[in-house]
PDB file of C-alpha atoms in Angstrom:
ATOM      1  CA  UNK A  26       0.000   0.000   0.000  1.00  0.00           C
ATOM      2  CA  UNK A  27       1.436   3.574  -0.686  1.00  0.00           C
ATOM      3  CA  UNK A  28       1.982   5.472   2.452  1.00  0.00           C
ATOM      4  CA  UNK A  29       1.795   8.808   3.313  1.00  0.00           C
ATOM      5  CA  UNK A  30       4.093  10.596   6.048  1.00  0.00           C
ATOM      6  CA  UNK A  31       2.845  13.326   7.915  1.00  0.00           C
ATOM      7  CA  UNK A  32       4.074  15.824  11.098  1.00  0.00           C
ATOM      8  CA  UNK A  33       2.803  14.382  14.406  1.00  0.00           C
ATOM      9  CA  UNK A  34       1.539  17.829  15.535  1.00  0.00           C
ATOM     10  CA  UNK A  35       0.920  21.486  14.621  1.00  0.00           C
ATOM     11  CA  UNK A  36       0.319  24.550  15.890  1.00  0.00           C
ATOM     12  CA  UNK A  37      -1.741  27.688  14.645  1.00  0.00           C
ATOM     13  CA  UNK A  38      -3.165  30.962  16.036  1.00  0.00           C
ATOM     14  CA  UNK A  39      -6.348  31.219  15.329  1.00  0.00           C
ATOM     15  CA  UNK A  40      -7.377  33.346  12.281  1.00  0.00           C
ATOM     16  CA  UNK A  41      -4.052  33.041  10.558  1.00  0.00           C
ATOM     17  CA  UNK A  42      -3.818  30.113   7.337  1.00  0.00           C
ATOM     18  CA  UNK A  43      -2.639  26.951   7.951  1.00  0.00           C
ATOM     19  CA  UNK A  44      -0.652  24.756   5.981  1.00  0.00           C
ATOM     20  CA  UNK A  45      -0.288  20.686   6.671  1.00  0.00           C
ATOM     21  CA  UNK A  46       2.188  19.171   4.553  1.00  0.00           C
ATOM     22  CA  UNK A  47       2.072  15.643   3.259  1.00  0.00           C
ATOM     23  CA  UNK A  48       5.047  13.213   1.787  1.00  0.00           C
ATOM     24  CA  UNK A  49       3.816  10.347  -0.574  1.00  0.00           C
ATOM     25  CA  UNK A  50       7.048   9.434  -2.815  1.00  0.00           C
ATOM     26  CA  UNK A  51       5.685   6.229  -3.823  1.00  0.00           C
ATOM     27  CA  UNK A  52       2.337   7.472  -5.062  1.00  0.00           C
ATOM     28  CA  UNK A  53       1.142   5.645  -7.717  1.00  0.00           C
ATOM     29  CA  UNK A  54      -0.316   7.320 -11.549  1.00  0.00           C
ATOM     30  CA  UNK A  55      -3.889   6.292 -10.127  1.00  0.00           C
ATOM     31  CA  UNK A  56      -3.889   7.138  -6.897  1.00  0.00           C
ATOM     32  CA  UNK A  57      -5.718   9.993  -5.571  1.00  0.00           C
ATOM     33  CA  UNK A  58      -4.810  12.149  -2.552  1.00  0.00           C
ATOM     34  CA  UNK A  59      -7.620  12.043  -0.322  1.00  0.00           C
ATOM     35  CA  UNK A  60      -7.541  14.704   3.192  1.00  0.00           C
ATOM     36  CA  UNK A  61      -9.952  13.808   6.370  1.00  0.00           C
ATOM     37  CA  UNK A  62     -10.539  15.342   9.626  1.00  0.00           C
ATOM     38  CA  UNK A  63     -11.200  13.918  12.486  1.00  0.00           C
ATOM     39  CA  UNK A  64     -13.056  16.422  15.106  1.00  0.00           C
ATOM     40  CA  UNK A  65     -12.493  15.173  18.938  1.00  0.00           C
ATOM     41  CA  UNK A  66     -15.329  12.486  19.486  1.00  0.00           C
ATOM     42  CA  UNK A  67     -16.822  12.659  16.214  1.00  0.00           C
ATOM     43  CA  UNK A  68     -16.275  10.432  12.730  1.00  0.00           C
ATOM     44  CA  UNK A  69     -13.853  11.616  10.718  1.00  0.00           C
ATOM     45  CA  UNK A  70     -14.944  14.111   7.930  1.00  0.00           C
ATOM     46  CA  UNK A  71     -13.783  14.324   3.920  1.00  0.00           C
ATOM     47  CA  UNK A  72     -11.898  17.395   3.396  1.00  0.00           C
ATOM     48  CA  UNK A  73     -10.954  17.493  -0.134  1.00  0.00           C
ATOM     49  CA  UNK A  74      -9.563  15.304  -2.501  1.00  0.00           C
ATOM     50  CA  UNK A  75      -7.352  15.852  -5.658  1.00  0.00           C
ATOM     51  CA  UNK A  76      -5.389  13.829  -8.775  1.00  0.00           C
ATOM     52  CA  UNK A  77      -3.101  16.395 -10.557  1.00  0.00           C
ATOM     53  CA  UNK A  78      -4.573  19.460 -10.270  1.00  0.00           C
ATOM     54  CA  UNK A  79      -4.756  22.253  -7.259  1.00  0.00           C
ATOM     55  CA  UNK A  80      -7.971  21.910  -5.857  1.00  0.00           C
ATOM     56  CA  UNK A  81     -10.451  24.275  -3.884  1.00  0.00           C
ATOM     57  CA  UNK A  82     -13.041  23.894  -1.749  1.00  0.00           C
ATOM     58  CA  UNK A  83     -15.307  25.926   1.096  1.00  0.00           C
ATOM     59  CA  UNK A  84     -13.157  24.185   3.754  1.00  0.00           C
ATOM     60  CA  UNK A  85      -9.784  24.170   2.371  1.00  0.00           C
ATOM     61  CA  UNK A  86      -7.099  23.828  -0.768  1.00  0.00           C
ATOM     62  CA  UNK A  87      -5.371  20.983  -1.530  1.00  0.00           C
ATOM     63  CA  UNK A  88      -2.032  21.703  -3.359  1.00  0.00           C
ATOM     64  CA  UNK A  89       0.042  18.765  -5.038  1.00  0.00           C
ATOM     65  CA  UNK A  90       3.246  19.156  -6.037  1.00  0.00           C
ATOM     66  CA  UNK A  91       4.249  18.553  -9.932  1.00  0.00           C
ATOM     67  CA  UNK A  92       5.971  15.112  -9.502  1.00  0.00           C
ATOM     68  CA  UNK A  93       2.794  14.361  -6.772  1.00  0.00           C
ATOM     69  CA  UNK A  94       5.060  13.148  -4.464  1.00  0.00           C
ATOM     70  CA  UNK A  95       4.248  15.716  -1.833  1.00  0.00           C
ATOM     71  CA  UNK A  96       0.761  17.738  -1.299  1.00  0.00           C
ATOM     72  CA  UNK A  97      -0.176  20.769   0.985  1.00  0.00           C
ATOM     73  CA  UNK A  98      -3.490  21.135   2.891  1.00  0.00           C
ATOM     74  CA  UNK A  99      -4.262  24.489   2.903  1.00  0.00           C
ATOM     75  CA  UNK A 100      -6.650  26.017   5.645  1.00  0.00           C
ATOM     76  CA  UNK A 101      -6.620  29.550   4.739  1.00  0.00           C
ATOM     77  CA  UNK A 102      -7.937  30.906   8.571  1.00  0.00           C
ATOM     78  CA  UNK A 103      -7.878  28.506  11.197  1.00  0.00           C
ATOM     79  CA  UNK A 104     -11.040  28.702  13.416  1.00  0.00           C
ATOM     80  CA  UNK A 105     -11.374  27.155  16.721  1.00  0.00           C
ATOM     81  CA  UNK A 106     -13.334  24.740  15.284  1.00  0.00           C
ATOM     82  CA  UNK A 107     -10.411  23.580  12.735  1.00  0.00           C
ATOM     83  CA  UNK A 108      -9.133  21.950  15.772  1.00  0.00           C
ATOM     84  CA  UNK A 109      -8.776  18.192  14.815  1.00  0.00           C
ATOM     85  CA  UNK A 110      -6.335  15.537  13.527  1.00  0.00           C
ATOM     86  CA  UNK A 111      -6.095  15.913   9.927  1.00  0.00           C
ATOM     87  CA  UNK A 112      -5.282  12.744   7.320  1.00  0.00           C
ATOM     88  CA  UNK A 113      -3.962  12.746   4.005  1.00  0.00           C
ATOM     89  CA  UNK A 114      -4.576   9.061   2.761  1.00  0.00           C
ATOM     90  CA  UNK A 115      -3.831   7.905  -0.734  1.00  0.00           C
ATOM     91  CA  UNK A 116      -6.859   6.006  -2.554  1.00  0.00           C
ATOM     92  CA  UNK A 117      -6.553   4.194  -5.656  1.00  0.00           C
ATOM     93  CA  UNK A 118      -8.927   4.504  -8.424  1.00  0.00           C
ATOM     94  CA  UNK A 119      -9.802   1.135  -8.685  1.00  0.00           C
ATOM     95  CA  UNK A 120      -9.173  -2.591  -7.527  1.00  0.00           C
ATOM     96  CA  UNK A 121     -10.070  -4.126  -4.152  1.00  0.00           C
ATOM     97  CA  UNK A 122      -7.984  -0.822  -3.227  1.00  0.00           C
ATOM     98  CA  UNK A 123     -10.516   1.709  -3.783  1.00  0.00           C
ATOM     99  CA  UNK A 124     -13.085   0.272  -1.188  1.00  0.00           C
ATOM    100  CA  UNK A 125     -11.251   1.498   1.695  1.00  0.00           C
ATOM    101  CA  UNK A 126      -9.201   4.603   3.348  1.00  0.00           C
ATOM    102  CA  UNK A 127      -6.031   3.366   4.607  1.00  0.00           C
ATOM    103  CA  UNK A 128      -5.808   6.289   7.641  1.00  0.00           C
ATOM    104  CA  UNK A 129      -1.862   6.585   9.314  1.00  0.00           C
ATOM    105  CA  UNK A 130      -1.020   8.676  12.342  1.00  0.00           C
ATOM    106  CA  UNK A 131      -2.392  11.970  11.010  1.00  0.00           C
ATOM    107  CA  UNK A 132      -1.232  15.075  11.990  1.00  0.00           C
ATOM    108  CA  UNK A 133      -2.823  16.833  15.340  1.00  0.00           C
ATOM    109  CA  UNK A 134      -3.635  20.382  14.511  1.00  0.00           C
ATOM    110  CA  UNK A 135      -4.152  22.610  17.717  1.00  0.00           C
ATOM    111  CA  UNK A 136      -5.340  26.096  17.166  1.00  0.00           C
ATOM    112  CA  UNK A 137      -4.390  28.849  19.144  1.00  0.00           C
ATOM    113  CA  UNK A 138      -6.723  31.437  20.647  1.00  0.00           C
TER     114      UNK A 138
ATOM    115  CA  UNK B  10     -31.211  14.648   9.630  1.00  0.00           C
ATOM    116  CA  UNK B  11     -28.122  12.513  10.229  1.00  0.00           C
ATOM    117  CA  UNK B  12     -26.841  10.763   7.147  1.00  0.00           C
ATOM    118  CA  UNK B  13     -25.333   8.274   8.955  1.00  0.00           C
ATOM    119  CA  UNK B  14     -26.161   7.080  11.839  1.00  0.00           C
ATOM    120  CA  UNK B  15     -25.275   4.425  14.209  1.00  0.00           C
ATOM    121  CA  UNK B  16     -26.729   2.565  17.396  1.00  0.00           C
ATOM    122  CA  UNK B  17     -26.089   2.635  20.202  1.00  0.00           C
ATOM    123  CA  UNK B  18     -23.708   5.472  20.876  1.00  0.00           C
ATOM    124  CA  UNK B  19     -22.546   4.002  24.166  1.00  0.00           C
ATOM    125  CA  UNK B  20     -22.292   0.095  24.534  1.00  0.00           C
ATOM    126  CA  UNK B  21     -20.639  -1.714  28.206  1.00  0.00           C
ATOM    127  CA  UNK B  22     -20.714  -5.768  28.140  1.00  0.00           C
ATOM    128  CA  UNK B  23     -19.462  -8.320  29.452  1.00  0.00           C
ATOM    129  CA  UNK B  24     -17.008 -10.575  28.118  1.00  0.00           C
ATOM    130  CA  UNK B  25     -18.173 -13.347  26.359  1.00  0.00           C
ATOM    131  CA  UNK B  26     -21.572 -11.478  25.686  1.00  0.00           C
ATOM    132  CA  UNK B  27     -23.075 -10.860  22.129  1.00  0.00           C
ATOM    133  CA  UNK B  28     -23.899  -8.175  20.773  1.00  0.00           C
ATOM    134  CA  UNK B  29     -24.967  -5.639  17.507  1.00  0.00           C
ATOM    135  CA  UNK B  30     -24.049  -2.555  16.342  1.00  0.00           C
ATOM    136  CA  UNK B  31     -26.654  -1.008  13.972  1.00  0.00           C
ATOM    137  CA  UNK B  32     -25.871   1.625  11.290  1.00  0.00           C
ATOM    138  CA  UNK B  33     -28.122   3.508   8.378  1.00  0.00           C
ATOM    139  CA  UNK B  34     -27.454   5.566   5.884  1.00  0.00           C
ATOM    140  CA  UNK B  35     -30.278   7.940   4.404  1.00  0.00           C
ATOM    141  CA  UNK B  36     -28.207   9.222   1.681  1.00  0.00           C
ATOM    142  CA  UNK B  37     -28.928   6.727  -1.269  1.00  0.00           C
ATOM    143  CA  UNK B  38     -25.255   5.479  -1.028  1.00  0.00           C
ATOM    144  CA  UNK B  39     -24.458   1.756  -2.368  1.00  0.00           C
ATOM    145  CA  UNK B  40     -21.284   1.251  -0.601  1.00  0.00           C
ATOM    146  CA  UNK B  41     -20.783   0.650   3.112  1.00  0.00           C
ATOM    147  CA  UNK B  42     -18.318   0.263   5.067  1.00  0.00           C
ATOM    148  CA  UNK B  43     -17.578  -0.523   9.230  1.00  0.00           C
ATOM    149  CA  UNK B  44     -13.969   1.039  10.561  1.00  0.00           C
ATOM    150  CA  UNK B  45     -12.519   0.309  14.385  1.00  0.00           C
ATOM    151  CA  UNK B  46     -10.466   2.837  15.961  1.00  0.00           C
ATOM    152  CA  UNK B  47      -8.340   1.271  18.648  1.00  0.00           C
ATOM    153  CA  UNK B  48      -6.933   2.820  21.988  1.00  0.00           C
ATOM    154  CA  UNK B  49      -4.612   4.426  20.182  1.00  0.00           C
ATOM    155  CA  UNK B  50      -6.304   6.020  17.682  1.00  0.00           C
ATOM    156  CA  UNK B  51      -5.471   4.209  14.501  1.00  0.00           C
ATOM    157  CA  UNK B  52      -8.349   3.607  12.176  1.00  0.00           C
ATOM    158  CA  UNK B  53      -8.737   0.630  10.745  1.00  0.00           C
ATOM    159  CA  UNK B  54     -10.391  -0.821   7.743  1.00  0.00           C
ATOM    160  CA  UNK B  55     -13.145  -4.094   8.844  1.00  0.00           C
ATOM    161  CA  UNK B  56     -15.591  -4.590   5.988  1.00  0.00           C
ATOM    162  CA  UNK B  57     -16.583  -2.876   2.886  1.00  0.00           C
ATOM    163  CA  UNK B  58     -20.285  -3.577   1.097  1.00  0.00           C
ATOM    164  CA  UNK B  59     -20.821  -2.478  -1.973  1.00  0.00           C
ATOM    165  CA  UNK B  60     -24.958  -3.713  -2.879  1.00  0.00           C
ATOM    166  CA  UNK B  61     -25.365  -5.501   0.080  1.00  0.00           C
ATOM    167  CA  UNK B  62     -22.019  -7.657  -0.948  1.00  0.00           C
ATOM    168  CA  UNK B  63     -19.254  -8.334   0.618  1.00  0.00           C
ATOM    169  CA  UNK B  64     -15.867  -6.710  -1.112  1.00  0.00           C
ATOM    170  CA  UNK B  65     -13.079  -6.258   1.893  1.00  0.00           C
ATOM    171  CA  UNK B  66     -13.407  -8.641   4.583  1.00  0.00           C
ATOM    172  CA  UNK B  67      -9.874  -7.153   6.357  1.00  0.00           C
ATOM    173  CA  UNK B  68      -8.084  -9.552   8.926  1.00  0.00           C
ATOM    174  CA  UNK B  69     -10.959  -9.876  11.374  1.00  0.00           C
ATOM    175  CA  UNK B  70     -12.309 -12.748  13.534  1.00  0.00           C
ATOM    176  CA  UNK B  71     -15.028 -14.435  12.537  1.00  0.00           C
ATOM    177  CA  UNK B  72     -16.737 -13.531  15.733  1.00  0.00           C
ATOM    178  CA  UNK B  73     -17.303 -10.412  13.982  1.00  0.00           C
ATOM    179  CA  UNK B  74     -19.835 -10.708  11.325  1.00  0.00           C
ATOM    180  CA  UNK B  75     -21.168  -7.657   9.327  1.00  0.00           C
ATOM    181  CA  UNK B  76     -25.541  -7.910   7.830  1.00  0.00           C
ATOM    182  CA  UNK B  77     -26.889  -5.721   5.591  1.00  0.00           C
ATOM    183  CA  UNK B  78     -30.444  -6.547   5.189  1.00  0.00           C
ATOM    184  CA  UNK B  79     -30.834  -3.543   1.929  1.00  0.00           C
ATOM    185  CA  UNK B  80     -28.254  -1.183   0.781  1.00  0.00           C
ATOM    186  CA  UNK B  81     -29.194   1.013   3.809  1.00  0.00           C
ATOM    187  CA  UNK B  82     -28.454  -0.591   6.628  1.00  0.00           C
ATOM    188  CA  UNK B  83     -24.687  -2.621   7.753  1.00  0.00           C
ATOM    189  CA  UNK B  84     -25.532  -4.201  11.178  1.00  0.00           C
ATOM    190  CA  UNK B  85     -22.186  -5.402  12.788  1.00  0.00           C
ATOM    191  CA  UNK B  86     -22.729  -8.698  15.358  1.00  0.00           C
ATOM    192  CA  UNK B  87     -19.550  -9.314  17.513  1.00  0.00           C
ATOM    193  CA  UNK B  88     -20.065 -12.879  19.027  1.00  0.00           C
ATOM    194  CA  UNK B  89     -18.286 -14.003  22.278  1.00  0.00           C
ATOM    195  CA  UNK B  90     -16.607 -10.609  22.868  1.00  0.00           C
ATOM    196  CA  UNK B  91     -13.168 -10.360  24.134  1.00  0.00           C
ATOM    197  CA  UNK B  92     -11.626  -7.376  26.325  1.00  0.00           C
ATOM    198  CA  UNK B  93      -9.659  -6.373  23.120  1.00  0.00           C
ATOM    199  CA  UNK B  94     -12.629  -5.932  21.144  1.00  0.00           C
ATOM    200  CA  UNK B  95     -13.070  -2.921  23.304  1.00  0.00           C
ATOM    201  CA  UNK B  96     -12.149   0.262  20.941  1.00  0.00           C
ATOM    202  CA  UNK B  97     -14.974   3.131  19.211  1.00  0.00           C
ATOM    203  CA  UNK B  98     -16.548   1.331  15.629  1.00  0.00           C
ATOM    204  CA  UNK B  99     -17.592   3.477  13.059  1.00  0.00           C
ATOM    205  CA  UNK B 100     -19.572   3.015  10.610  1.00  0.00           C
ATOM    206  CA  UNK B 101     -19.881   4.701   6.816  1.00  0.00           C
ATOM    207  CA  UNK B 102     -21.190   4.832   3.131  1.00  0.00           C
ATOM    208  CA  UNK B 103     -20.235   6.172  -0.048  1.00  0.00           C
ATOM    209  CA  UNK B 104     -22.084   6.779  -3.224  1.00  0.00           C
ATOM    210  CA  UNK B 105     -19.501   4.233  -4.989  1.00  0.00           C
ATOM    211  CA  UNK B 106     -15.957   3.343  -4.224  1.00  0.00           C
ATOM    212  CA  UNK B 107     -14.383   6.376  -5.524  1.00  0.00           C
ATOM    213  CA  UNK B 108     -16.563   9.327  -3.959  1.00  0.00           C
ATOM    214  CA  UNK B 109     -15.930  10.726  -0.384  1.00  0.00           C
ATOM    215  CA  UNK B 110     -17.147   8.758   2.442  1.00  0.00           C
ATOM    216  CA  UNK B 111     -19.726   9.845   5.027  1.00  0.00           C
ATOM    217  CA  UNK B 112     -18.950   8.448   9.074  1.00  0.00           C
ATOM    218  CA  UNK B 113     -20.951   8.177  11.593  1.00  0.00           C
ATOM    219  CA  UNK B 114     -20.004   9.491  14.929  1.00  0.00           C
ATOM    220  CA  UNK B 115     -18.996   6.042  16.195  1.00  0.00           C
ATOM    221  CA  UNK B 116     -20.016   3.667  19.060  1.00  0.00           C
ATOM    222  CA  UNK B 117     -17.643   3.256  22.016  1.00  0.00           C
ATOM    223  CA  UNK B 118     -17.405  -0.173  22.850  1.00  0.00           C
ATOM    224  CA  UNK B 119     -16.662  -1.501  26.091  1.00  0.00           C
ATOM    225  CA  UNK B 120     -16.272  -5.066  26.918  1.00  0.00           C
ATOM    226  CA  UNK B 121     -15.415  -5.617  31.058  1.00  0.00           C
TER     227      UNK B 121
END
């Protein structure tokens, strides 16, 4: 399975962007970069998803580098509520694969007041 | 109303009981899926359904045994449980394999 590799932790003040980085240097041509948060107690949530391309969202932007071996999670102002552990999971487009989210660590954003 | 949603929210057994975990989905999706986050907080991957049929059945005893009655409901029955089985078990769907899945906000199971 292609892994990703993530910061344990990260801090922000709140109201300034935020910017979780993501390693995946063994990213396959059909696999997408998928992002999920994961609010204390709660499921985890889809952030945003992307193949090639920069993509934007009302929650965030996802930006993946040319070679797609690296992609940024952009939060442009952190909110109290942004508070979470955040994944970046690679998901193939199709095969057994593509019926489930492989989740790692994550990274554990905290948001300063 | 909650797209998915799962039953009970709070579960405490004994070991060696039986019991069911009940989840549905109200958004139309075809693809379901049950996911166990442990004590530390990894989230792992138990069954997938995609039309009421089995496609992942990950490395799971078989005291654990997923139902889905229609495409809206994945019922999980743990048989026998053990105190490892305790951990929170969520439950989601998807429209199809490739689109963004939905979770539920998870029961917390605890076996004593």
């Amino acid at each position: 399975d292609a892994k990703t590799t993530q910061p344990n932790s990260m801090e922000s003040n709140e109201e300034e962007p935020v910017h979780l980085p993501c390693n995946h240097s063994t990213i396959s041509g059909t696999d997408y970069i998928h992002w999920y948060r994961q609010l204390p107690s709660q499921g985890p949530e889809y952030v945003i998803h992307g193949l090639t391309s920069n993509v934007n969202n009302r929650m965030a932007s996802l930006a993946i580098a040319e070679d797609r071996k690296s992609s940024t999670l952009i939060l442009h102002r952190a909110t109290l509520r942004d508070a979470a552990v955040y994944y970046c999971i690679l998901r193939p487009y199709s095969g057994a694969g593509s019926y489930q989210l492989t989740f790692g660590k994550g990274t554990k954003l905290s948001v300063i007041p | 109303d909650t797209a998915v949603s799962q039953t009970p929210k709070y579960l405490v057994t004994q070991m060696g009981n039986d019991k069911s975990i009940k989840c549905e989905q109200n958004l139309g999706h075809d693809t379901m899926y049950w996911y166990k986050q442990d004590s530390k907080k990894f989230l792992k991957i138990m069954f997938s359904y995609n039309n009421k049929e089995l496609i992942i059945n990950e490395t799971v005893p078989n005291r654990f045994s997923p139902k889905s009655p229609d495409k809206a409901h994945l019922n999980l029955h743990i048989n026998s449980l053990e105190l490892g089985d305790s951990a929170v078990y969520f439950c989601a769907s998807s429209q199809d394999p490739h689109e963004k899945l939905f979770f539920g906000s998870g029961t917390q199971l605890s076996v004593l």
